[in-house]
Tab-separated table of C-alpha atoms in Angstrom:
chain	number	residue	atom	x	y	z
A	16	MET	CA	0.431	45.337	3.002
A	17	THR	CA	-0.242	42.800	5.785
A	18	PHE	CA	-1.283	39.397	4.459
A	19	CYS	CA	-3.017	38.290	7.666
A	20	LYS	CA	-6.076	40.430	8.282
A	21	ARG	CA	-7.966	40.812	11.546
A	22	LEU	CA	-11.661	40.097	10.975
A	23	ALA	CA	-14.369	40.767	13.561
A	24	ILE	CA	-17.279	38.305	13.485
A	25	THR	CA	-20.490	39.204	15.276
A	26	ALA	CA	-22.401	36.131	16.468
A	27	GLY	CA	-25.827	37.624	15.727
A	28	GLU	CA	-29.017	36.463	17.428
A	29	PRO	CA	-27.855	34.325	20.388
A	30	ALA	CA	-30.803	31.926	20.071
A	31	GLY	CA	-30.066	31.328	16.388
A	32	ILE	CA	-27.362	29.511	14.462
A	33	GLY	CA	-24.782	32.310	14.644
A	34	PRO	CA	-22.968	30.841	17.667
A	35	ASP	CA	-23.114	27.370	16.065
A	36	LEU	CA	-21.523	28.671	12.881
A	37	ILE	CA	-18.672	30.307	14.778
A	38	ILE	CA	-17.947	27.094	16.674
A	39	GLN	CA	-18.119	25.083	13.461
A	40	ILE	CA	-15.845	27.320	11.373
A	41	ALA	CA	-13.404	27.486	14.298
A	42	GLN	CA	-12.802	23.740	13.901
A	43	ASN	CA	-10.573	24.586	10.944
A	44	SER	CA	-7.562	26.861	10.635
A	45	HIS	CA	-7.848	30.197	8.791
A	46	SER	CA	-5.181	32.347	7.176
A	47	ASP	CA	-6.746	35.447	8.750
A	48	GLU	CA	-7.266	36.180	12.438
A	49	LEU	CA	-10.913	35.726	13.418
A	50	ILE	CA	-12.246	37.640	16.423
A	51	ALA	CA	-15.710	36.618	17.629
A	52	ILE	CA	-17.606	39.445	19.309
A	53	CYS	CA	-20.044	37.744	21.665
A	54	ASP	CA	-20.450	36.218	25.100
A	55	PRO	CA	-17.753	33.531	25.524
A	56	GLU	CA	-20.047	31.550	27.811
A	57	LEU	CA	-22.531	31.358	24.948
A	58	LEU	CA	-19.852	29.802	22.747
A	59	TYR	CA	-18.823	27.323	25.459
A	60	ALA	CA	-22.450	26.292	25.968
A	61	ARG	CA	-23.104	25.864	22.263
A	62	ALA	CA	-19.856	23.933	21.778
A	63	ARG	CA	-20.990	21.491	24.460
A	64	GLN	CA	-24.344	21.062	22.734
A	65	LEU	CA	-22.610	20.465	19.407
A	66	ASP	CA	-20.030	18.204	21.063
A	67	LEU	CA	-17.205	20.117	19.407
A	68	PRO	CA	-13.889	21.058	21.035
A	69	ILE	CA	-13.024	24.724	21.368
A	70	VAL	CA	-10.376	26.841	23.077
A	71	ILE	CA	-11.441	30.446	23.634
A	72	GLU	CA	-8.764	33.118	24.017
A	73	LYS	CA	-9.475	36.686	25.054
A	74	PHE	CA	-8.677	39.138	22.276
A	75	ASN	CA	-5.815	41.544	22.933
A	76	VAL	CA	-5.589	44.391	20.441
A	77	GLU	CA	-1.917	44.900	21.317
A	78	ASP	CA	-0.996	41.507	19.845
A	79	ASP	CA	0.043	41.279	16.203
A	80	PRO	CA	-2.545	39.601	13.935
A	81	SER	CA	-1.912	35.894	13.512
A	82	PRO	CA	-3.700	33.149	11.559
A	83	THR	CA	-6.469	31.342	13.420
A	84	GLN	CA	-5.526	27.873	14.606
A	85	ALA	CA	-7.936	24.949	14.368
A	86	ARG	CA	-10.314	24.493	17.339
A	87	THR	CA	-9.352	27.930	18.694
A	88	ILE	CA	-11.197	31.247	18.566
A	89	LYS	CA	-10.332	34.653	19.983
A	90	VAL	CA	-13.201	36.565	21.564
A	91	LEU	CA	-13.929	40.192	22.348
A	92	PRO	CA	-16.362	39.506	25.205
A	93	VAL	CA	-19.822	41.024	25.469
A	94	GLN	CA	-22.075	39.646	28.209
A	95	LEU	CA	-25.567	38.478	27.411
A	96	SER	CA	-28.359	40.200	29.294
A	97	ARG	CA	-29.984	36.822	29.903
A	98	THR	CA	-28.833	33.242	29.359
A	99	THR	CA	-30.297	31.981	26.125
A	100	THR	CA	-31.784	28.690	24.956
A	101	PRO	CA	-31.300	27.649	21.311
A	102	GLY	CA	-34.391	28.450	19.288
A	103	GLU	CA	-36.039	30.611	21.970
A	104	LEU	CA	-35.971	34.354	21.299
A	105	ASP	CA	-35.654	36.782	24.198
A	106	SER	CA	-36.057	40.532	23.721
A	107	GLU	CA	-33.841	41.113	26.777
A	108	ASN	CA	-30.842	40.265	24.586
A	109	ALA	CA	-31.611	42.840	21.870
A	110	LYS	CA	-29.218	45.422	23.301
A	111	TYR	CA	-26.507	42.768	23.481
A	112	VAL	CA	-26.886	42.091	19.750
A	113	LEU	CA	-26.611	45.786	18.892
A	114	GLU	CA	-23.609	46.213	21.196
A	115	THR	CA	-21.725	43.509	19.290
A	116	LEU	CA	-22.417	45.315	16.014
A	117	THR	CA	-21.358	48.660	17.460
A	118	LEU	CA	-18.081	47.266	18.796
A	119	ALA	CA	-17.283	45.630	15.477
A	120	ALA	CA	-18.062	48.725	13.401
A	121	ASN	CA	-16.229	51.107	15.718
A	122	GLY	CA	-13.289	48.715	15.775
A	123	CYS	CA	-13.159	48.787	11.973
A	124	MET	CA	-13.347	52.577	11.902
A	125	ASN	CA	-10.515	53.031	14.384
A	126	GLY	CA	-8.259	50.443	12.739
A	127	GLN	CA	-8.648	47.765	15.395
A	128	PHE	CA	-10.175	45.422	12.798
A	129	ASP	CA	-9.707	45.231	9.035
A	130	ALA	CA	-13.287	44.132	8.317
A	131	MET	CA	-16.419	42.845	9.981
A	132	VAL	CA	-18.471	39.743	9.197
A	133	THR	CA	-22.008	39.446	10.537
A	134	ALA	CA	-23.980	36.355	11.453
A	135	PRO	CA	-27.781	36.732	11.161
A	136	VAL	CA	-29.854	38.808	13.558
A	137	HIS	CA	-33.601	38.655	14.181
A	138	LYS	CA	-35.128	42.033	13.306
A	139	GLY	CA	-38.479	41.230	14.916
A	140	ILE	CA	-37.168	40.545	18.414
A	141	ILE	CA	-35.054	43.718	18.361
A	142	ASN	CA	-38.132	45.745	17.472
A	143	ASP	CA	-40.103	43.875	20.153
A	144	ALA	CA	-37.576	45.251	22.628
A	145	GLY	CA	-38.683	48.753	21.684
A	146	ILE	CA	-35.664	49.468	19.482
A	147	ALA	CA	-36.395	50.612	15.923
A	148	PHE	CA	-34.259	48.364	13.740
A	149	SER	CA	-34.736	47.705	10.022
A	150	GLY	CA	-31.562	45.708	9.442
A	151	HIS	CA	-27.786	45.462	9.633
A	152	THR	CA	-27.274	47.680	6.604
A	153	GLU	CA	-29.329	50.618	7.828
A	154	PHE	CA	-27.888	50.335	11.356
A	155	LEU	CA	-24.307	50.389	10.073
A	156	GLU	CA	-25.079	53.138	7.557
A	157	GLU	CA	-26.160	55.425	10.401
A	158	LEU	CA	-23.380	54.338	12.742
A	159	THR	CA	-20.654	55.046	10.191
A	160	GLY	CA	-22.254	58.254	8.921
A	161	THR	CA	-22.318	56.936	5.365
A	162	LYS	CA	-24.069	59.027	2.703
A	163	LYS	CA	-25.131	56.098	0.523
A	164	VAL	CA	-24.730	52.359	0.933
A	165	VAL	CA	-25.337	49.768	-1.760
A	166	MET	CA	-26.377	46.177	-1.133
A	167	MET	CA	-24.622	43.484	-3.167
A	168	LEU	CA	-24.910	39.713	-3.072
A	169	ALA	CA	-22.222	37.541	-4.616
A	170	THR	CA	-21.776	33.868	-5.366
A	171	GLU	CA	-19.463	31.926	-7.655
A	172	GLY	CA	-19.674	33.542	-11.095
A	173	LEU	CA	-22.274	36.209	-10.283
A	174	LYS	CA	-22.489	39.517	-8.402
A	175	VAL	CA	-25.770	41.439	-8.141
A	176	ALA	CA	-26.079	44.938	-6.669
A	177	LEU	CA	-29.369	46.710	-5.989
A	178	VAL	CA	-30.617	50.239	-6.620
A	179	THR	CA	-33.499	49.842	-4.136
A	180	THR	CA	-33.716	47.254	-1.371
A	181	HIS	CA	-36.425	46.630	1.223
A	182	ILE	CA	-39.330	48.737	-0.009
A	183	PRO	CA	-42.741	47.698	-1.368
A	184	LEU	CA	-42.865	47.032	-5.090
A	185	SER	CA	-45.506	49.760	-5.445
A	186	GLN	CA	-42.893	52.336	-4.355
A	187	VAL	CA	-39.977	51.216	-6.526
A	188	ALA	CA	-40.618	53.281	-9.658
A	189	THR	CA	-40.999	56.495	-7.670
A	190	ALA	CA	-37.937	55.747	-5.556
A	191	ILE	CA	-35.633	55.362	-8.555
A	192	THR	CA	-34.493	58.870	-9.404
A	193	GLN	CA	-31.568	60.110	-11.444
A	194	PRO	CA	-29.637	61.290	-8.339
A	195	LEU	CA	-30.172	57.938	-6.590
A	196	LEU	CA	-29.079	55.917	-9.613
A	197	HIS	CA	-26.065	58.175	-10.105
A	198	ASP	CA	-24.978	57.708	-6.473
A	199	VAL	CA	-25.485	53.936	-6.544
A	200	ILE	CA	-23.389	53.486	-9.698
A	201	GLU	CA	-20.616	55.703	-8.343
A	202	VAL	CA	-20.452	53.642	-5.139
A	203	LEU	CA	-20.507	50.407	-7.129
A	204	GLN	CA	-17.799	51.589	-9.517
A	205	TYR	CA	-15.529	52.720	-6.678
A	206	ASP	CA	-15.820	49.554	-4.606
A	207	LEU	CA	-15.439	47.210	-7.571
A	208	ALA	CA	-12.162	48.968	-8.341
A	209	HIS	CA	-10.809	49.502	-4.821
A	210	THR	CA	-12.120	46.630	-2.700
A	211	PHE	CA	-12.561	43.970	-5.375
A	212	GLY	CA	-9.448	44.934	-7.323
A	213	ILE	CA	-11.282	45.016	-10.673
A	214	GLU	CA	-9.639	47.443	-13.082
A	215	ASN	CA	-12.194	49.233	-15.296
A	216	PRO	CA	-15.191	47.248	-13.998
A	217	ARG	CA	-17.931	46.295	-16.448
A	218	ILE	CA	-21.464	46.783	-15.132
A	219	ILE	CA	-24.683	45.564	-16.735
A	220	VAL	CA	-27.707	47.645	-15.741
A	221	ALA	CA	-31.197	46.135	-15.760
A	222	GLY	CA	-34.206	48.049	-16.955
A	223	LEU	CA	-37.142	48.546	-14.625
A	224	ASN	CA	-40.003	47.527	-16.897
A	225	PRO	CA	-40.658	44.362	-18.923
A	226	HIS	CA	-38.489	44.391	-22.063
A	227	ALA	CA	-36.712	47.426	-20.578
A	228	GLY	CA	-39.751	49.531	-21.423
A	229	GLU	CA	-40.059	48.486	-25.096
A	230	SER	CA	-39.001	51.960	-26.312
A	231	GLY	CA	-41.454	53.626	-23.956
A	232	HIS	CA	-44.472	51.459	-24.768
A	233	MET	CA	-44.211	49.595	-21.444
A	234	GLY	CA	-43.020	52.451	-19.281
A	235	ARG	CA	-40.766	55.477	-19.657
A	236	GLU	CA	-38.453	55.023	-16.651
A	237	GLU	CA	-35.683	53.688	-18.891
A	238	ILE	CA	-35.904	56.706	-21.213
A	239	ASP	CA	-36.514	59.408	-18.606
A	240	THR	CA	-34.414	58.182	-15.684
A	241	ILE	CA	-32.001	55.344	-16.388
A	242	GLU	CA	-30.555	56.105	-19.826
A	243	PRO	CA	-29.594	59.751	-19.085
A	244	VAL	CA	-27.588	58.674	-16.032
A	245	LEU	CA	-25.834	55.893	-17.934
A	246	GLU	CA	-24.929	58.278	-20.758
A	247	GLU	CA	-23.504	60.820	-18.319
A	248	LEU	CA	-21.356	58.240	-16.544
A	249	ARG	CA	-20.223	56.619	-19.785
A	250	SER	CA	-18.821	60.022	-20.758
A	251	LYS	CA	-16.633	59.747	-17.644
A	252	GLY	CA	-15.270	56.373	-18.726
A	253	TYR	CA	-17.610	54.029	-16.868
A	254	GLN	CA	-18.230	50.752	-18.716
A	255	LEU	CA	-22.012	50.485	-18.485
A	256	GLN	CA	-24.227	48.285	-20.614
A	257	GLY	CA	-27.989	48.720	-20.589
A	258	PRO	CA	-30.646	49.227	-19.579
A	259	LEU	CA	-31.297	45.606	-20.582
A	260	PRO	CA	-34.388	43.454	-20.053
A	261	ALA	CA	-34.012	41.562	-16.787
A	262	ASP	CA	-35.513	38.397	-18.265
A	263	THR	CA	-32.613	37.974	-20.712
A	264	LEU	CA	-29.582	39.663	-19.156
A	265	PHE	CA	-28.983	36.767	-16.742
A	266	THR	CA	-27.588	34.624	-19.553
A	267	SER	CA	-24.015	33.768	-20.474
A	268	LYS	CA	-24.202	36.088	-23.506
A	269	TYR	CA	-24.166	39.040	-21.118
A	270	LEU	CA	-22.790	37.689	-17.838
A	271	ASP	CA	-19.582	36.448	-19.475
A	272	GLN	CA	-18.884	40.042	-20.481
A	273	CYS	CA	-19.480	41.792	-17.145
A	274	ASP	CA	-18.231	41.992	-13.570
A	275	THR	CA	-21.560	42.697	-11.891
A	276	VAL	CA	-25.255	43.220	-12.556
A	277	LEU	CA	-27.108	46.242	-11.200
A	278	ALA	CA	-30.770	45.374	-10.598
A	279	MET	CA	-33.426	47.999	-9.998
A	280	TYR	CA	-35.138	46.241	-7.086
A	281	HIS	CA	-34.719	43.400	-4.614
A	282	ASP	CA	-36.760	40.659	-6.261
A	283	GLN	CA	-35.559	41.497	-9.751
A	284	GLY	CA	-31.991	40.385	-9.132
A	285	LEU	CA	-31.791	38.288	-6.000
A	286	PRO	CA	-34.006	35.315	-6.975
A	287	VAL	CA	-31.578	34.527	-9.797
A	288	LEU	CA	-28.544	34.823	-7.552
A	289	LYS	CA	-30.067	32.743	-4.768
A	290	TYR	CA	-31.182	30.075	-7.228
A	291	LYS	CA	-27.586	29.883	-8.407
A	292	GLY	CA	-25.870	29.946	-5.043
A	293	PHE	CA	-28.110	29.975	-1.958
A	294	GLY	CA	-26.100	28.839	1.045
A	295	ASN	CA	-22.907	29.676	-0.819
A	296	ALA	CA	-23.488	33.372	-1.321
A	297	VAL	CA	-22.404	36.437	0.616
A	298	ASN	CA	-24.128	39.744	1.364
A	299	ILE	CA	-21.776	42.724	0.998
A	300	THR	CA	-22.423	46.333	2.004
A	301	LEU	CA	-20.708	48.790	-0.340
A	302	GLY	CA	-20.134	52.495	0.148
A	303	MET	CA	-19.130	52.496	3.820
A	304	PRO	CA	-15.688	53.495	5.127
A	305	ILE	CA	-15.438	49.940	6.500
A	306	ILE	CA	-15.691	46.503	4.919
A	307	ARG	CA	-18.715	44.479	5.958
A	308	THR	CA	-19.809	41.091	4.661
A	309	SER	CA	-22.593	38.859	5.910
A	310	VAL	CA	-24.270	35.506	5.437
A	311	ASP	CA	-27.108	35.215	2.931
A	312	HIS	CA	-29.528	33.486	5.313
A	313	GLY	CA	-31.516	34.057	8.484
A	314	THR	CA	-31.253	32.927	12.086
A	315	ALA	CA	-32.653	29.410	11.419
A	316	LEU	CA	-33.939	29.069	14.989
A	317	ASP	CA	-35.053	25.494	14.336
A	318	LEU	CA	-31.470	24.439	13.568
A	319	ALA	CA	-29.776	26.162	16.522
A	320	GLY	CA	-27.904	23.696	18.685
A	321	THR	CA	-28.536	20.747	16.340
A	322	GLY	CA	-25.246	20.700	14.446
A	323	LYS	CA	-27.117	20.881	11.126
A	324	ALA	CA	-26.307	24.505	10.293
A	325	ASP	CA	-24.454	24.915	6.986
A	326	THR	CA	-21.269	26.975	7.268
A	327	GLY	CA	-20.943	27.624	3.515
A	328	SER	CA	-22.173	31.202	3.521
A	329	LEU	CA	-20.208	32.270	6.604
A	330	THR	CA	-17.056	30.683	5.213
A	331	LEU	CA	-17.527	32.634	1.991
A	332	ALA	CA	-18.259	35.853	3.896
A	333	ILE	CA	-14.987	35.435	5.786
A	334	HIS	CA	-13.129	34.786	2.533
A	335	TYR	CA	-14.570	37.898	0.889
A	336	ALA	CA	-13.834	40.055	3.941
A	337	GLY	CA	-10.191	39.003	3.921
A	338	GLU	CA	-9.721	39.452	0.172
A	339	MET	CA	-11.502	42.792	0.120
A	340	SER	CA	-9.293	43.977	2.982
A	341	ARG	CA	-6.175	43.013	1.064
A	342	ASN	CA	-7.414	44.712	-2.106
A	343	LYS	CA	-8.258	47.850	-0.128
A	344	SER	CA	-4.775	47.902	1.429
A	345	LYS	CA	-3.175	47.415	-1.982
A	346	SER	CA	-5.274	50.207	-3.503
A	347	PHE	CA	-4.371	52.550	-0.630
A	348	HIS	CA	-0.643	51.901	-0.995
A	349	GLU	CA	-0.779	52.377	-4.771
A	350	GLN	CA	-2.451	55.802	-4.513
């Protein structure tokens, strides 16, 4: 198992804080090799605006991975369609953004990279360019041919995975089916064991309704959908607790006894996690044949080029990508 992992970092929306964050994190050394996938001229320009020193080296896949030295970054170059100004979106650069993601994902699939880390993109400007784009996760799911991906956010002391993600609340109950819940828990169980290195992971499952349905008086989804799946998977050895009321499970009584929480929908689980660790949390896509982590924030166009962007989330995303890569390598060699 190689200690030093090669991590691809996509710079995201060029008018946003992604390039700033790469320049800022490159001021420090890293035990893994960081490869920025972006236009090197964009990084030079942003470094000048931030008044930070940087040495850019062209990435050579034939070289052995080596730790990143302070004030140095290796780059797999992709040329911008049009020179960008911090804070000013330009739909001409939409294809550039998607090319960086494609190179990173393909590089992970062919073994060129051990994991990919994504800075924020701007969904609106990509769609304005006439390209249907609902987000990183869906784009990478299609690109990698993955059957089912699961979105997880993690911060110190708390991991929250989601059964449903970016759909209207009015559609959540119908979307949660036994097959979907079964697939999500299987993905979660596998990745907790193989990419997080958690032996016999303990998962707390939230109910959908207030008070987890109150024995059917406040909804039957727990009885008809959730509980049968949990019982089936418990019979296979999965450590599943629930369904529990979401308003009480996020307490030490339960969280101290679990490795992750599975929430039924986006705004059931993520407000708690972001209250606990916004800016120091990481977005992780589970279920793919590659490892992908991301920041927990948006493009912050108003902060681009100002030097005020917080690197906490990107630093954590890089840390998780490296550790997950090592756990995955260890799991592979132990099989």
